[in-house]
mmCIF file of N, CA and C in Angstrom:
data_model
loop_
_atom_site.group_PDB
_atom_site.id
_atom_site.type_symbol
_atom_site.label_atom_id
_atom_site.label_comp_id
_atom_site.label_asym_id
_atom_site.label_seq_id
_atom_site.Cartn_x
_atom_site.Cartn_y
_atom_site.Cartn_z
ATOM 1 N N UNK B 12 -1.242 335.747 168.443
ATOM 2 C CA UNK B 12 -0.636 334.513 168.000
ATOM 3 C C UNK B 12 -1.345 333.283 168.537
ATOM 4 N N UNK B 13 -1.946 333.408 169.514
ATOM 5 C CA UNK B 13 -2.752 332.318 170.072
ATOM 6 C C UNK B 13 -4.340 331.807 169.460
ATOM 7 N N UNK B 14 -4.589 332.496 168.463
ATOM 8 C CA UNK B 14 -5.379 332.392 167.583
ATOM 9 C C UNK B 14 -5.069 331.232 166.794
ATOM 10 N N UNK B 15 -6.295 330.139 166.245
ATOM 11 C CA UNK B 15 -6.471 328.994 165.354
ATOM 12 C C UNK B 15 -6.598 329.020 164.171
ATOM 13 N N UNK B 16 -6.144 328.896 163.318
ATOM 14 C CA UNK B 16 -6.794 328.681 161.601
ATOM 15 C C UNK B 16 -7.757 327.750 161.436
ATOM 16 N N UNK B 17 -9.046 328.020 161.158
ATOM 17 C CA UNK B 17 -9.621 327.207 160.563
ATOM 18 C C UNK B 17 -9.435 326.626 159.182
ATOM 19 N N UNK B 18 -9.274 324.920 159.036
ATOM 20 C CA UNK B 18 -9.243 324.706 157.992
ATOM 21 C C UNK B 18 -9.731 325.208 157.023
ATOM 22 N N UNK B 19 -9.255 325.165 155.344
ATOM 23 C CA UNK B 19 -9.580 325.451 154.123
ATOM 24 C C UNK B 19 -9.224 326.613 153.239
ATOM 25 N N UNK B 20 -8.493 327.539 154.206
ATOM 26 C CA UNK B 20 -8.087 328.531 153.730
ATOM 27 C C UNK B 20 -6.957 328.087 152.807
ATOM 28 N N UNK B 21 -6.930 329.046 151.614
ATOM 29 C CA UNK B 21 -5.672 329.245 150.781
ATOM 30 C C UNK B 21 -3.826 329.591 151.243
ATOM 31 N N UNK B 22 -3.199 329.194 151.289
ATOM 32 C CA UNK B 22 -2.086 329.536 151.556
ATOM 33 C C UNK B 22 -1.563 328.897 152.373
ATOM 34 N N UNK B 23 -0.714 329.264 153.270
ATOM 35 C CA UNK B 23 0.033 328.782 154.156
ATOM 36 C C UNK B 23 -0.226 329.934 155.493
ATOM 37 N N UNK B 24 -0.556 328.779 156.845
ATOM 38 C CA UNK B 24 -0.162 329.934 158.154
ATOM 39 C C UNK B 24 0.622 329.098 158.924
ATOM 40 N N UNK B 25 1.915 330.101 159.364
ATOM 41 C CA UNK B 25 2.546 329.572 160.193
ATOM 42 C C UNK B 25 2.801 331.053 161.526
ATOM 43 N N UNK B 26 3.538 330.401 162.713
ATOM 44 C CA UNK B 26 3.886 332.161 163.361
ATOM 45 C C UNK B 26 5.536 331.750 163.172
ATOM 46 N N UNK B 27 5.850 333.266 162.683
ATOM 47 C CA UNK B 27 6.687 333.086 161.936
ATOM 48 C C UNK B 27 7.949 334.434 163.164
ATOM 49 N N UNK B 28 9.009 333.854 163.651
ATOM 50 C CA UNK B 28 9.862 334.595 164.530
ATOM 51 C C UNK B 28 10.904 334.511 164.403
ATOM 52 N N UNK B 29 11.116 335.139 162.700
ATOM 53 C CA UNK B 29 12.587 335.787 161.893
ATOM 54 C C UNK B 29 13.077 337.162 162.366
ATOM 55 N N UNK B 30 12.177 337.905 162.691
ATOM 56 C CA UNK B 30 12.473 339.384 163.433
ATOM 57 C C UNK B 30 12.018 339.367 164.943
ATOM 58 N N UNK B 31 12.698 338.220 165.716
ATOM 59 C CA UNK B 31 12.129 338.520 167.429
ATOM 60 C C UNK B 31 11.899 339.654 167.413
ATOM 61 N N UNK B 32 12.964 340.574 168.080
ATOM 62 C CA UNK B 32 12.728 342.208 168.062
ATOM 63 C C UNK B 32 11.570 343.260 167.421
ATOM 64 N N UNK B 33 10.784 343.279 166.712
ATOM 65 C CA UNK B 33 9.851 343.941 165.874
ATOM 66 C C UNK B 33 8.429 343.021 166.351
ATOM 67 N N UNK B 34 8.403 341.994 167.145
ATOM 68 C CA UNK B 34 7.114 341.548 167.589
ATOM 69 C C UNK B 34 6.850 341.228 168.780
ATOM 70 N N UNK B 35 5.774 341.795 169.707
ATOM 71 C CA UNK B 35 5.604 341.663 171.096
ATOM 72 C C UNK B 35 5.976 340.103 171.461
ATOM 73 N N UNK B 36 5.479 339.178 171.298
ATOM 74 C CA UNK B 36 5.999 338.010 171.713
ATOM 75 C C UNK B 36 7.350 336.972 170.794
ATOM 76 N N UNK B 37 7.963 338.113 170.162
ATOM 77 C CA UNK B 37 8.698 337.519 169.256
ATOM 78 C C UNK B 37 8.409 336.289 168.521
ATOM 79 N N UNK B 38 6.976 336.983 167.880
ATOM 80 C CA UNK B 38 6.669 336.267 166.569
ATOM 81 C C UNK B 38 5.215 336.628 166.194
ATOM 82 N N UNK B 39 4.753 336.414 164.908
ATOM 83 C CA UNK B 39 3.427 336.849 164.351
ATOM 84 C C UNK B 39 2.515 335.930 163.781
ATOM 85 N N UNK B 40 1.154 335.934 163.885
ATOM 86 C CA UNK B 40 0.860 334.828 162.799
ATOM 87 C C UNK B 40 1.169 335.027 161.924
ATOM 88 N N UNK B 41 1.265 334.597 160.481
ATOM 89 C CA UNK B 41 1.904 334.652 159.365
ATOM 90 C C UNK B 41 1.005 333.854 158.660
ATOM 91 N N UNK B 42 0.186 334.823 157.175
ATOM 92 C CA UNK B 42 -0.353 333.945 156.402
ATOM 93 C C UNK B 42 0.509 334.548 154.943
ATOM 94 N N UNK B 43 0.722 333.284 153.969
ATOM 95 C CA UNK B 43 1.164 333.669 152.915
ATOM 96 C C UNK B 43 0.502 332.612 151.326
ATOM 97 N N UNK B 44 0.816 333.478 150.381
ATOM 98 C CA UNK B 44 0.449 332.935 149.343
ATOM 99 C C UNK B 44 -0.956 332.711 148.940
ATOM 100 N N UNK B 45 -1.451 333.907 149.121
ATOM 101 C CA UNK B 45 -2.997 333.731 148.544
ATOM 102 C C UNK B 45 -3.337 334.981 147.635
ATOM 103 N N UNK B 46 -4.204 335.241 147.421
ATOM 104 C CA UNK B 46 -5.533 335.875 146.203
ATOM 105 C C UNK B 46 -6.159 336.588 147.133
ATOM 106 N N UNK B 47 -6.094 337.707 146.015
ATOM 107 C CA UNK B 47 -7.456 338.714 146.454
ATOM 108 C C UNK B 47 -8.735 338.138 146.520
ATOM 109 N N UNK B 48 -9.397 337.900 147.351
ATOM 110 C CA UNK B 48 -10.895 337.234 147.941
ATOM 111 C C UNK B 48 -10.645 336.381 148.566
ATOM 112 N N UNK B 49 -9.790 336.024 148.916
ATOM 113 C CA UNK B 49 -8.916 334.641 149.883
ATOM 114 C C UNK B 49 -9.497 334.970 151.347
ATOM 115 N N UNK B 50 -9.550 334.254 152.089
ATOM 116 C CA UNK B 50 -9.972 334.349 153.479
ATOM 117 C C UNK B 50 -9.584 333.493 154.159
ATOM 118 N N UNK B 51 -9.044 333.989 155.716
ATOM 119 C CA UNK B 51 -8.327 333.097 156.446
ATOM 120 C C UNK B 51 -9.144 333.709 157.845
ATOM 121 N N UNK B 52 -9.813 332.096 158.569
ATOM 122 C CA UNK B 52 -11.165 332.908 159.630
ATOM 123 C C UNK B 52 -10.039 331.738 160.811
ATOM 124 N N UNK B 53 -9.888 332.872 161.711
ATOM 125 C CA UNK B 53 -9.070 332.484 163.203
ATOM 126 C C UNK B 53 -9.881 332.245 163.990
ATOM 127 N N UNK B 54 -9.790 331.577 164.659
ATOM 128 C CA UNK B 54 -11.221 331.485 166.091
ATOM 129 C C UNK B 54 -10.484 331.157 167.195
ATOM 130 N N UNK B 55 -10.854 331.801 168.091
ATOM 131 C CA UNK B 55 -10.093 332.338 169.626
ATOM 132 C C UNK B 55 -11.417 332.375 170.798
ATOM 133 N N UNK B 56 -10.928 331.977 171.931
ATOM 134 C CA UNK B 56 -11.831 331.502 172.908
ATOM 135 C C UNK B 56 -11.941 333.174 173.844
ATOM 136 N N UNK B 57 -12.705 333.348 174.456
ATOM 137 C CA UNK B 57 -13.278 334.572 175.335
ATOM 138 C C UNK B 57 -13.677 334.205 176.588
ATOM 139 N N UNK B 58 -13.179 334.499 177.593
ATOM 140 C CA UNK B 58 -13.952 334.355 179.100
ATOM 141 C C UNK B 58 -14.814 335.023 179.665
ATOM 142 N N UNK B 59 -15.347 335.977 178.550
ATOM 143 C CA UNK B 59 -15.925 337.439 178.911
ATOM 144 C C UNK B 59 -17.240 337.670 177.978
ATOM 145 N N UNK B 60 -18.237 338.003 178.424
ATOM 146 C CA UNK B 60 -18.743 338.805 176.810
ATOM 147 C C UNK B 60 -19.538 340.440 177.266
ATOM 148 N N UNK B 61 -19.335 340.656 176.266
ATOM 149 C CA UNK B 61 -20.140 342.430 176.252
ATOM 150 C C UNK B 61 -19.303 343.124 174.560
ATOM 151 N N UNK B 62 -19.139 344.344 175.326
ATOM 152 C CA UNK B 62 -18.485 345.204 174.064
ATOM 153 C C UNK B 62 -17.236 345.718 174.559
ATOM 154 N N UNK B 63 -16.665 345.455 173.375
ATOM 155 C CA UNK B 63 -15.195 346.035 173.324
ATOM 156 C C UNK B 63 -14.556 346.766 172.565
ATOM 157 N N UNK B 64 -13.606 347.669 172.983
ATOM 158 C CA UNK B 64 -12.905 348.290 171.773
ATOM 159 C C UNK B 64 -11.864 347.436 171.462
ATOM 160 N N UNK B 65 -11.857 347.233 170.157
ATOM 161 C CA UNK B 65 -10.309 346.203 169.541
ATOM 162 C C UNK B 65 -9.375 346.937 168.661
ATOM 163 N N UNK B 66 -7.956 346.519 169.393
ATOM 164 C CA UNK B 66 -7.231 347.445 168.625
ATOM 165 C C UNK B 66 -5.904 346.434 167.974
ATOM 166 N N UNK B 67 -6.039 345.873 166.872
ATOM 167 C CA UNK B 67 -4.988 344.681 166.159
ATOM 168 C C UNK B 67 -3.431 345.569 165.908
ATOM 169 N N UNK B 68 -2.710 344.790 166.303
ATOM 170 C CA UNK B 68 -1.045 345.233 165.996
ATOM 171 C C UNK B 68 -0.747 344.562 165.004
ATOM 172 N N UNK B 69 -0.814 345.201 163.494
ATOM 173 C CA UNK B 69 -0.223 344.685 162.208
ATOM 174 C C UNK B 69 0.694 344.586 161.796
ATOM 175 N N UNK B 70 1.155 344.229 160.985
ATOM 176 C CA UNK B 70 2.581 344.209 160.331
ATOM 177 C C UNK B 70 2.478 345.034 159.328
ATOM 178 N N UNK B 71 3.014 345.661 158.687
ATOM 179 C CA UNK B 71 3.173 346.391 157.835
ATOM 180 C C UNK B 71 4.741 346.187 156.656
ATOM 181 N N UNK B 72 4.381 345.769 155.182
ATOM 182 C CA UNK B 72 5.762 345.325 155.071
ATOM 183 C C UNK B 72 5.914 346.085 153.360
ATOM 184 N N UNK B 73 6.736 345.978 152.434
ATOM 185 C CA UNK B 73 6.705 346.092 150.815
ATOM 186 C C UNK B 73 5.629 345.391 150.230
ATOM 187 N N UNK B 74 5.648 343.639 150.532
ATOM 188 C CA UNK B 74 4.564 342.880 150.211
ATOM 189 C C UNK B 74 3.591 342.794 150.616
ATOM 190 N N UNK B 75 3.193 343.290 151.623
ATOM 191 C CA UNK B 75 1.931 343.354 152.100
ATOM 192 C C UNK B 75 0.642 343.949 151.315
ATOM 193 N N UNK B 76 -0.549 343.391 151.345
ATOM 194 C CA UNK B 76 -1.162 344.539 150.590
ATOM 195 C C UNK B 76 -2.313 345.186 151.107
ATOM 196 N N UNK B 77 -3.997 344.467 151.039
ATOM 197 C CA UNK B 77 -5.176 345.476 151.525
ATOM 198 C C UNK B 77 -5.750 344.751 152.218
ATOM 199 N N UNK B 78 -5.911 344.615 153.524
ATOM 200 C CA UNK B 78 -7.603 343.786 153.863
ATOM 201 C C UNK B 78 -8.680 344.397 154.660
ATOM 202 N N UNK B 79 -9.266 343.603 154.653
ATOM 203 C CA UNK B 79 -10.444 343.908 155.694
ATOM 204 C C UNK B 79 -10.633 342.779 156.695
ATOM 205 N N UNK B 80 -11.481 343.524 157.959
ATOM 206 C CA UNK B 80 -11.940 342.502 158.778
ATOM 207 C C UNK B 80 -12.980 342.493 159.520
ATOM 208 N N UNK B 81 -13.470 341.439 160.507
ATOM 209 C CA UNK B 81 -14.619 341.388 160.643
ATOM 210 C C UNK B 81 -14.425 340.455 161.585
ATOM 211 N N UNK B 82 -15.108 340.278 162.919
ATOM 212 C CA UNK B 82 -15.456 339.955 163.640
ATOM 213 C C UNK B 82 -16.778 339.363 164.706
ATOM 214 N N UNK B 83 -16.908 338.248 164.384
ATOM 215 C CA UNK B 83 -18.275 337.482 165.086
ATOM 216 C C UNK B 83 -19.211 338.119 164.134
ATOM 217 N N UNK B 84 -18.840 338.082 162.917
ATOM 218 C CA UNK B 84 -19.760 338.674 161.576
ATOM 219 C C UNK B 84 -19.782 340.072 161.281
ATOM 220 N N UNK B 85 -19.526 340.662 162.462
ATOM 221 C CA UNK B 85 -19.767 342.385 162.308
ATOM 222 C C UNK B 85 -18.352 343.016 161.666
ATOM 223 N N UNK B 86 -18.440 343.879 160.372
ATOM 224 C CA UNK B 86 -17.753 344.452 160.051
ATOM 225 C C UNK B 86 -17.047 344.979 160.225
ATOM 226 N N UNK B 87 -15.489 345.163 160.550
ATOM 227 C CA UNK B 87 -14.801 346.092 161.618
ATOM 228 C C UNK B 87 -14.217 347.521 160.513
ATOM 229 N N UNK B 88 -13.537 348.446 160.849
ATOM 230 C CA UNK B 88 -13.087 349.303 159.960
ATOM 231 C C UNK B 88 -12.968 348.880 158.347
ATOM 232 N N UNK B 89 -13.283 350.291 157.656
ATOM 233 C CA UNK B 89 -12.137 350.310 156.642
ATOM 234 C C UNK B 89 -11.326 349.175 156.304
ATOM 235 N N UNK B 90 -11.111 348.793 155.182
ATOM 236 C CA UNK B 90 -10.157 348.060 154.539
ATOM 237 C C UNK B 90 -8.928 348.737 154.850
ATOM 238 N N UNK B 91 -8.163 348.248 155.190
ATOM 239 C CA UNK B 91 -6.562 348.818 156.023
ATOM 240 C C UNK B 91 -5.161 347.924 154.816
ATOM 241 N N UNK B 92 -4.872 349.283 154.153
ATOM 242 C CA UNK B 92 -3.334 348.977 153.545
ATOM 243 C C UNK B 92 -2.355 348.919 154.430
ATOM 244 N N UNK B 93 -1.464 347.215 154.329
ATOM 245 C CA UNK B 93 -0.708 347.176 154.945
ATOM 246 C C UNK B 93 1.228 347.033 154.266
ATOM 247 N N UNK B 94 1.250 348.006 153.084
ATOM 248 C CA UNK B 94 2.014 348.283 152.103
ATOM 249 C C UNK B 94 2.859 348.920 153.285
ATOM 250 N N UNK B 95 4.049 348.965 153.070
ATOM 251 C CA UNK B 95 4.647 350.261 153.454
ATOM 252 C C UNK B 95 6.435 349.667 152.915
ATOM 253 N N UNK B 96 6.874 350.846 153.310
ATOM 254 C CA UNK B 96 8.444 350.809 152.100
ATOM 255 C C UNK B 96 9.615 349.866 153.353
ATOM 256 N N UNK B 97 9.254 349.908 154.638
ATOM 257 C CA UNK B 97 9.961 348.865 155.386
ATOM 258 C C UNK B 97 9.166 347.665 156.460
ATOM 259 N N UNK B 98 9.576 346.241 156.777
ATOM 260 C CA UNK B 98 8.594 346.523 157.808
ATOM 261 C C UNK B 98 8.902 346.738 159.118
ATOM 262 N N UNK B 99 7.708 346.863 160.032
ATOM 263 C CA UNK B 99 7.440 347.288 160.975
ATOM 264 C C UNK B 99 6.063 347.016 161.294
ATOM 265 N N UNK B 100 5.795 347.860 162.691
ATOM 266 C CA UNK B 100 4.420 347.258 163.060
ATOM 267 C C UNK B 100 3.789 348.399 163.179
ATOM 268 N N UNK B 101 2.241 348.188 163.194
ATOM 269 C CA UNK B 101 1.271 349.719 163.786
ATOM 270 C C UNK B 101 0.566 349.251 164.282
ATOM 271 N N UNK B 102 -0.349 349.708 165.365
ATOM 272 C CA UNK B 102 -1.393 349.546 166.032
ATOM 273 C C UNK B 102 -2.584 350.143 165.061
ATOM 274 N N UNK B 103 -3.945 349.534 164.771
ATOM 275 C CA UNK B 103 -5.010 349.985 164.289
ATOM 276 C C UNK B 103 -6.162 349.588 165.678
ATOM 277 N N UNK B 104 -7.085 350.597 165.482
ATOM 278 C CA UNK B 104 -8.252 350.597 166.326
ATOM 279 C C UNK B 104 -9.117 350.138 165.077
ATOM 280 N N UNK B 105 -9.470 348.954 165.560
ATOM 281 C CA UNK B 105 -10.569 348.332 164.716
ATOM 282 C C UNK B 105 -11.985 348.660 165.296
ATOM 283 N N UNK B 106 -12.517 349.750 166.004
ATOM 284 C CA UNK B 106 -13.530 349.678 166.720
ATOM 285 C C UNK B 106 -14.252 349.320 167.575
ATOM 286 N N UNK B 107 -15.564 348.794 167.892
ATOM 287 C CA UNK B 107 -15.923 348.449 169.261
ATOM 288 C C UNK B 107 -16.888 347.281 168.739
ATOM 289 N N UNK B 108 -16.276 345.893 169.518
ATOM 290 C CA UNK B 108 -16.989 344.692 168.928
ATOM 291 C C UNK B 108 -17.972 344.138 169.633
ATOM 292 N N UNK B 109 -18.978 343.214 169.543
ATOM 293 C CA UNK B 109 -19.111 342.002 170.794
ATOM 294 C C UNK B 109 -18.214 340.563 171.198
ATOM 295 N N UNK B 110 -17.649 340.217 172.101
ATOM 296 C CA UNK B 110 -17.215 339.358 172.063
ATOM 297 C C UNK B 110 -18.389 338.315 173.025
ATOM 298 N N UNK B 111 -18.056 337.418 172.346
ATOM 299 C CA UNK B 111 -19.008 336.108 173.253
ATOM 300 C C UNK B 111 -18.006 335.390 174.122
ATOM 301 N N UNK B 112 -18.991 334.845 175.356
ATOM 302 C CA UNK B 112 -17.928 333.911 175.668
ATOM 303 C C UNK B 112 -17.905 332.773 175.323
ATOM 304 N N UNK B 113 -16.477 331.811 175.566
ATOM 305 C CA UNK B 113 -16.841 331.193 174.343
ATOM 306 C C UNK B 113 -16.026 331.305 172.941
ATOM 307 N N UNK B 114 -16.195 330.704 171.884
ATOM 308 C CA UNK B 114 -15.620 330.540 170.871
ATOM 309 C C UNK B 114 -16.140 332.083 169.874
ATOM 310 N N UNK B 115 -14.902 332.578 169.583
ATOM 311 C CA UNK B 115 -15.188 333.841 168.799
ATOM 312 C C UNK B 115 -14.313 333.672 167.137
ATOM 313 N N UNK B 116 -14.719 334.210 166.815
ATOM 314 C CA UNK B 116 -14.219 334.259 164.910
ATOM 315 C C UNK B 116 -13.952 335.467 164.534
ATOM 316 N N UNK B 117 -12.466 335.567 163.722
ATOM 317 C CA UNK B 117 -11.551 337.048 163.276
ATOM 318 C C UNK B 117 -11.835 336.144 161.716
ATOM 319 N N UNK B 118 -12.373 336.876 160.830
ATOM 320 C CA UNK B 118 -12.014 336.703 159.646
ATOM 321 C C UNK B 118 -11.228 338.143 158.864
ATOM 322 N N UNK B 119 -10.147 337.238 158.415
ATOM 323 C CA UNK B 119 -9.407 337.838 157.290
ATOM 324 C C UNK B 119 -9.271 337.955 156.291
ATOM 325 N N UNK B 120 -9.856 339.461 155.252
ATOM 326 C CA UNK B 120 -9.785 339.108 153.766
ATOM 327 C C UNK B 120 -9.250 339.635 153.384
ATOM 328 N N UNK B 121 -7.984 339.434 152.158
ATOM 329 C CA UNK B 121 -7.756 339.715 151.026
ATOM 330 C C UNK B 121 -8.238 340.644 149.830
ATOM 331 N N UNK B 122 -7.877 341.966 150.120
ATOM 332 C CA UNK B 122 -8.666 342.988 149.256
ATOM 333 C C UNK B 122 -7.653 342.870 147.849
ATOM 334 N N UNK B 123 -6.730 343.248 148.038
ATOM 335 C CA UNK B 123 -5.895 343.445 147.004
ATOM 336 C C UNK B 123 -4.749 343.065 147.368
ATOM 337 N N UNK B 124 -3.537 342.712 146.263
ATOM 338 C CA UNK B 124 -2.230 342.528 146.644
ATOM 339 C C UNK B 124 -1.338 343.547 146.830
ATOM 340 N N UNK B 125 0.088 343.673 147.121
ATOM 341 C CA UNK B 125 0.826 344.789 147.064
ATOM 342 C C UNK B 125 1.109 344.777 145.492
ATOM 343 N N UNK B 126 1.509 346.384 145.251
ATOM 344 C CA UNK B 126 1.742 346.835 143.669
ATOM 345 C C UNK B 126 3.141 345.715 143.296
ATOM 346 N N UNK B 127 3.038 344.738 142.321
ATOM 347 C CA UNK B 127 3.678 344.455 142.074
ATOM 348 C C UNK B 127 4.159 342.834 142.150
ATOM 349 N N UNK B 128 3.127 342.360 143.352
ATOM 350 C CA UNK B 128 3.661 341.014 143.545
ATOM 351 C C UNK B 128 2.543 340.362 143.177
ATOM 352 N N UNK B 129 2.600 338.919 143.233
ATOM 353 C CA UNK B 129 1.943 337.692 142.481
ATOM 354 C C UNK B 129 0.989 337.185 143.702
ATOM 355 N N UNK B 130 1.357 337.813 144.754
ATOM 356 C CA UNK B 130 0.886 336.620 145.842
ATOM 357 C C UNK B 130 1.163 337.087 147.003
ATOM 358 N N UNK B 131 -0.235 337.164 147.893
ATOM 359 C CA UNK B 131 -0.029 338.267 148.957
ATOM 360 C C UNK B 131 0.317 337.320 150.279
ATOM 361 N N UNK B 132 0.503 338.665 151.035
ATOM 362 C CA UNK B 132 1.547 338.457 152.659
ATOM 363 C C UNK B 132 0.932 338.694 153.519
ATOM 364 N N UNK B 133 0.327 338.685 154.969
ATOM 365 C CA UNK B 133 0.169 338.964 156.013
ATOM 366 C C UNK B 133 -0.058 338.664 157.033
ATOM 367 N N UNK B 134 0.778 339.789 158.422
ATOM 368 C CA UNK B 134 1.254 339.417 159.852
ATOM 369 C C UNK B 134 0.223 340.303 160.556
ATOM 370 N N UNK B 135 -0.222 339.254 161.820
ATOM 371 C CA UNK B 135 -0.928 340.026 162.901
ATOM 372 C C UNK B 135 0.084 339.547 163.999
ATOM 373 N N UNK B 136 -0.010 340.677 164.928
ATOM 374 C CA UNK B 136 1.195 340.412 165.748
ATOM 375 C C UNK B 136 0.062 340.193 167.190
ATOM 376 N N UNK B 137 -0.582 340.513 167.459
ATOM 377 C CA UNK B 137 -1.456 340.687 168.560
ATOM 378 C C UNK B 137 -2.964 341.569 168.329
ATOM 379 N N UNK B 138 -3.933 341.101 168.894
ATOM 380 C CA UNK B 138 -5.199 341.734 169.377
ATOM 381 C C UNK B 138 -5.477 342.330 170.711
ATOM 382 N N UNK B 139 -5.970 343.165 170.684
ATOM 383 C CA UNK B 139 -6.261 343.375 172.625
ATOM 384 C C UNK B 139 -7.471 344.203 172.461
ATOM 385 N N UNK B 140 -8.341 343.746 173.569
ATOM 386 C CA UNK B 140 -10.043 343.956 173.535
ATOM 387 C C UNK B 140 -9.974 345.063 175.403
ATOM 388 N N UNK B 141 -10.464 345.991 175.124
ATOM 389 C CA UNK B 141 -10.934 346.587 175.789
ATOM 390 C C UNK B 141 -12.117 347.162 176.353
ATOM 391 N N UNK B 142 -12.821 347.121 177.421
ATOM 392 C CA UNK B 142 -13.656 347.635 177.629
ATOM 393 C C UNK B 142 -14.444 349.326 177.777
#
């Protein structure tokens, strides 16, 4: 949640703490109302640099739908569906990144929407970088 939006992105971000209970700091970033190819790039500061394993705590909801991500340019996993029939949260291992110290960049894209809706949804609840 301590993550920045960089201007220009499509939609709306707010952190959004309608379900305290279901989010480690009782609340998530929250981006809404965008398009498949839409991108929303966060940039977050580092005191550290080398390699890390990163593992993002998602939201998972009905509206939710596909993205991908990427970090300080490097590709992180698989495009990750974040559909599911209630929500809730999951932990994903996004792999092993570089972080700089210094100013770092999470971009978020928009693969697809959920089956059915006009206009996609999505919550990151937390990141955590390990060595």
């Amino acid at each position: 949640e301590a993550m920045l939006p960089v201007s220009g992105y499509a939609g709306t971000v707010e952190l959004q703490s309608i379900l305290r209970d279901l989010w480690s700091e009782g609340m998530q970033l929250y981006w809404r109302d965008f398009q498949p190819g839409d991108r929303l790039v966060l940039i977050f500061d580092s005191q550290v640099d080398g390699f890390y394993d990163v593992k993002a705590l998602l939201t998972l909801a009905p509206d939710y739908g596909t993205f991908r991500f990427r970090l300080n340019g490097q590709d992180l996993e698989p495009a990750i569906e974040l559909t599911d029939g209630e929500i809730t949260t999951r932990p994903y291992n996004l792999g092993k990144v570089r972080l700089v110290k210094g100013r770092n960049e999470l971009v978020v894209e928009s693969v697809s929407l959920a089956p059915g809706h006009d206009r996609g949804f999505f919550g990151l609840d937390k990141m955590t970088f390990r060595p």
